[in-house]
């Protein structure tokens, strides 16, 4: 089973490396955009999927990351410096936004984070001196690595892929470390977790802050990709889109956001034939999906596997003993 | 003189005009299994919550191994060496039994950062496995805790309370809703644990049979005050206690 | 001063319409813990049902309103409850949040594509004539809206408090388990709540569409205001939603007049955050209590 998984991962990675050579410029761009959004969705998956704290603010964090990168790189600073600043900023703002979660949950938290996204959007739109207002910032440069310019789409794709793999590996490490267990403990039973010594207050704040930092990283990758950012890229609708990626893929599953982001990014491409009806079909699909499989695609898959396993007739002595307890 | 683990000093607590607990004091010593009993509304739960730092007493104080618990958050209390179980089912349902137990111990291992960069199980797999086999849950090690039977989940809950090697464990109605076979098993395991580790227990429980056979000493509360204290045999024979329970 | 009075009165008038949407919102929450992120669209859409009745089917306007009401109660009440919400109820809040958000988009797009993307004029129930009170210009419409909302809310309160069905609905909202034991058909009561919500939304639609015109994109601001009103007033009270609605109506009107238009929406947003943080149970609400 484990070998199978590793084999699968290697195959997917190989696919991702070959992919841009089979695609035209546009295909590569869509793939890059999938990588970028997966990073944002991964962050939200930590906050929501692992730690159980709903957030509608991920687009705002992408915005903070994207504007930091755009402003700093356009001023001639290196990309990596802008990433550090953008992620750091998001981490701090995420910590602050986490505070409401210490008091309120569920729908209240959804509204607070929704209000935050709207406020962030207003600042991006109205503070023209900094953000360029509704016209946004044009001409965000792409970084160069070791003197090699990444202006070419395929090269930037590989750069994004590299950062994406780093981000995924760190995420994997995080959620499989004791911290990941503490996040899940917070989601499953905060009172019990607290009584076992888990500082639930700190863990809640960290879940927001780290999730936000991933949002910032995603924004820092996005700005050079599209080379033009405006407030409309970071509205509530985009937050919802990221939330959708997490929920559709399977929130709380490591690969959930990968799959979810893929679907959400690719679906418009497949629905092109529908033209004006695209958004309608899209929305109807979401409603349908939520009704038939509320735990997302990976949730459905894992329940399916569990169901098949439990049908195995093997009768075990220790199970019998256990049944008596 | 044995070491005092829990010391309750002149605790009073009222809600509105009702005195839930009135000037209650007692000590619990190392290795004791103290039962806290009393009819409904006698102030057991209020007292229990004062010990857990969840309620702030109007007067008096609680110390655990010499340290004041007033204003302590649950996680800080845990660091002081206080473990507890819950009246309702209280496991992490979507995590395996093993992960439940590792989580129960990991926050007491190293610092936050050593945990982040250290091994995934915080070096606790072996200890968790020992605890799992101590409670005879070996066959359920990798099952999701939420898929276990009620009694099995109670065992997991109890096992979790011991993972951090606490000085004091508060058991909140451990027998509630557990079937007879399981109850015997739970009691026997708790006794064994107490004997092997000299861990101090405080038990709140309605099931008299369970309390009488588990505890070494019993404190009886009625209307917010201690009306009797002694060994199970003494309590069984105490006329005041019988009257309080019969309501005469 | 007269300007101020005028702003207050017209604020109360729109506020009373917001209150209708907010009350429906809190009713759904109480009955089934459903947060309807499509509530604004629930107010936007009935106007189009009515327009279809009057313009497409050629019904006289009052009958068209009845037609719109019936369609709304069926689709936004019955179908919404049975086909969308019911299957998701056992799975917590998140799927419902996602699905109602998507539903909002779906409804917006349906109206835009199949009716019109343009704002539609909508016949007013009351004349736009005005009269002066202490120099403030007050329209019949303002007073009419206030009156109709007030009657609807009083009728709802009487229904909930005085009739057997109403009391069963309240029992269901407070404790479905106990209600079930007492012989209340809980699922049916929840269904009634959804239908009442649809009816309230239709009424709000009829009152607000003459003011803002009927347009596919109207739902978003209305929904936001309904959430705000519900949160300000407290989620577990009809009275709270009413006060919240009126308050938001007035605040919105005043901030539109006195604040910079760029940050107009920021005022209510900040209010929202402050209220959630300081009094999560709302200004009038009682604490829902946290289990320990």
Tab-separated table of C-alpha atoms in Angstrom, chain C residues 157-289:
chain	number	residue	atom	x	y	z
C	157	UNK	CA	-45.552	36.731	16.842
C	158	UNK	CA	-49.218	35.995	17.456
C	159	UNK	CA	-48.990	32.883	15.326
C	160	UNK	CA	-45.891	31.655	17.156
C	161	UNK	CA	-47.219	32.464	20.598
C	162	UNK	CA	-50.939	31.826	20.389
C	163	UNK	CA	-51.575	28.952	18.025
C	164	UNK	CA	-50.900	25.306	18.629
C	165	UNK	CA	-48.775	24.995	15.502
C	166	UNK	CA	-46.828	28.117	16.416
C	167	UNK	CA	-46.082	26.838	19.869
C	168	UNK	CA	-45.041	23.481	18.471
C	169	UNK	CA	-42.657	25.332	16.191
C	170	UNK	CA	-41.167	27.170	19.127
C	171	UNK	CA	-40.817	23.974	21.094
C	172	UNK	CA	-39.030	22.449	18.119
C	173	UNK	CA	-36.674	25.403	17.931
C	174	UNK	CA	-35.844	25.222	21.621
C	175	UNK	CA	-35.432	21.506	22.023
C	176	UNK	CA	-36.254	19.188	19.140
C	177	UNK	CA	-35.674	16.113	21.294
C	178	UNK	CA	-38.234	17.068	23.885
C	179	UNK	CA	-40.639	18.351	21.253
C	180	UNK	CA	-40.483	14.972	19.550
C	181	UNK	CA	-41.326	13.200	22.811
C	182	UNK	CA	-44.264	15.551	23.295
C	183	UNK	CA	-45.641	14.332	20.011
C	184	UNK	CA	-44.631	17.259	17.838
C	185	UNK	CA	-43.881	16.357	14.243
C	186	UNK	CA	-40.477	18.009	14.292
C	187	UNK	CA	-39.676	17.640	10.604
C	188	UNK	CA	-42.996	19.203	9.678
C	189	UNK	CA	-42.424	22.139	12.021
C	190	UNK	CA	-39.011	22.724	10.513
C	191	UNK	CA	-40.602	22.633	7.084
C	192	UNK	CA	-43.171	25.237	8.186
C	193	UNK	CA	-40.346	27.446	9.357
C	194	UNK	CA	-38.726	27.264	5.944
C	195	UNK	CA	-42.030	28.153	4.297
C	196	UNK	CA	-42.579	31.082	6.633
C	197	UNK	CA	-39.086	32.283	5.824
C	198	UNK	CA	-39.944	32.171	2.123
C	199	UNK	CA	-43.150	34.136	2.772
C	200	UNK	CA	-41.316	36.787	4.790
C	201	UNK	CA	-38.711	37.044	2.043
C	202	UNK	CA	-41.466	37.513	-0.542
C	203	UNK	CA	-43.000	40.288	1.512
C	204	UNK	CA	-39.609	41.966	1.884
C	205	UNK	CA	-39.155	41.601	-1.876
C	206	UNK	CA	-42.473	43.279	-2.622
C	207	UNK	CA	-41.662	46.176	-0.332
C	208	UNK	CA	-38.055	46.750	-1.300
C	209	UNK	CA	-38.190	46.238	-5.060
C	210	UNK	CA	-40.046	49.512	-5.770
C	211	UNK	CA	-37.250	51.352	-3.941
C	212	UNK	CA	-34.144	49.609	-5.283
C	213	UNK	CA	-35.719	48.191	-8.476
C	214	UNK	CA	-35.650	44.466	-9.085
C	215	UNK	CA	-32.175	43.377	-10.127
C	216	UNK	CA	-30.278	40.081	-10.052
C	217	UNK	CA	-27.446	41.578	-8.024
C	218	UNK	CA	-29.648	42.999	-5.258
C	219	UNK	CA	-29.331	39.945	-3.085
C	220	UNK	CA	-25.803	40.472	-1.895
C	221	UNK	CA	-26.286	43.766	-0.031
C	222	UNK	CA	-29.676	42.689	1.302
C	223	UNK	CA	-28.307	39.378	2.529
C	224	UNK	CA	-25.390	41.083	4.201
C	225	UNK	CA	-27.695	43.503	5.952
C	226	UNK	CA	-29.947	40.643	7.078
C	227	UNK	CA	-26.940	38.850	8.589
C	228	UNK	CA	-25.876	42.041	10.267
C	229	UNK	CA	-29.323	42.638	11.671
C	230	UNK	CA	-29.548	39.078	12.939
C	231	UNK	CA	-26.136	39.272	14.566
C	232	UNK	CA	-26.725	42.683	16.062
C	233	UNK	CA	-30.028	41.536	17.499
C	234	UNK	CA	-28.956	38.095	18.573
C	235	UNK	CA	-29.504	34.901	16.691
C	236	UNK	CA	-31.970	33.327	19.007
C	237	UNK	CA	-34.641	35.996	19.049
C	238	UNK	CA	-37.254	37.345	16.696
C	239	UNK	CA	-37.344	40.572	18.683
C	240	UNK	CA	-33.593	40.918	18.322
C	241	UNK	CA	-33.718	40.567	14.557
C	242	UNK	CA	-36.429	43.222	14.453
C	243	UNK	CA	-34.416	45.725	16.474
C	244	UNK	CA	-31.276	44.773	14.563
C	245	UNK	CA	-33.018	45.407	11.242
C	246	UNK	CA	-34.305	48.810	12.273
C	247	UNK	CA	-30.938	49.758	13.743
C	248	UNK	CA	-29.030	48.745	10.649
C	249	UNK	CA	-31.504	50.563	8.414
C	250	UNK	CA	-30.968	53.800	10.319
C	251	UNK	CA	-27.187	53.409	10.659
C	252	UNK	CA	-26.843	52.618	6.979
C	253	UNK	CA	-28.900	55.652	6.020
C	254	UNK	CA	-26.943	57.938	8.302
C	255	UNK	CA	-23.546	56.629	7.255
C	256	UNK	CA	-24.522	57.013	3.603
C	257	UNK	CA	-25.317	60.654	4.301
C	258	UNK	CA	-22.419	61.510	6.564
C	259	UNK	CA	-19.542	59.094	5.820
C	260	UNK	CA	-17.294	58.887	2.780
C	261	UNK	CA	-18.975	56.677	0.230
C	262	UNK	CA	-15.768	54.717	-0.338
C	263	UNK	CA	-15.899	53.217	3.110
C	264	UNK	CA	-19.658	53.200	3.536
C	265	UNK	CA	-19.855	49.437	3.959
C	266	UNK	CA	-16.914	49.476	6.386
C	267	UNK	CA	-19.055	51.028	9.127
C	268	UNK	CA	-21.489	48.113	9.438
C	269	UNK	CA	-18.606	45.641	9.013
C	270	UNK	CA	-16.692	47.080	11.925
C	271	UNK	CA	-19.895	47.186	13.939
C	272	UNK	CA	-20.322	43.509	13.116
C	273	UNK	CA	-16.848	42.552	14.303
C	274	UNK	CA	-17.154	44.599	17.477
C	275	UNK	CA	-20.538	43.114	18.352
C	276	UNK	CA	-19.429	39.561	17.679
C	277	UNK	CA	-16.388	40.028	19.851
C	278	UNK	CA	-18.002	41.865	22.717
C	279	UNK	CA	-21.465	40.362	22.724
C	280	UNK	CA	-21.571	37.256	20.571
C	281	UNK	CA	-25.114	36.641	21.715
C	282	UNK	CA	-26.165	39.967	20.155
C	283	UNK	CA	-27.377	43.124	21.802
C	284	UNK	CA	-30.665	41.640	22.938
C	285	UNK	CA	-29.894	37.957	22.700
C	286	UNK	CA	-29.372	35.681	25.614
C	287	UNK	CA	-26.268	33.579	25.828
C	288	UNK	CA	-26.656	30.232	24.113
C	289	UNK	CA	-24.332	28.834	26.715
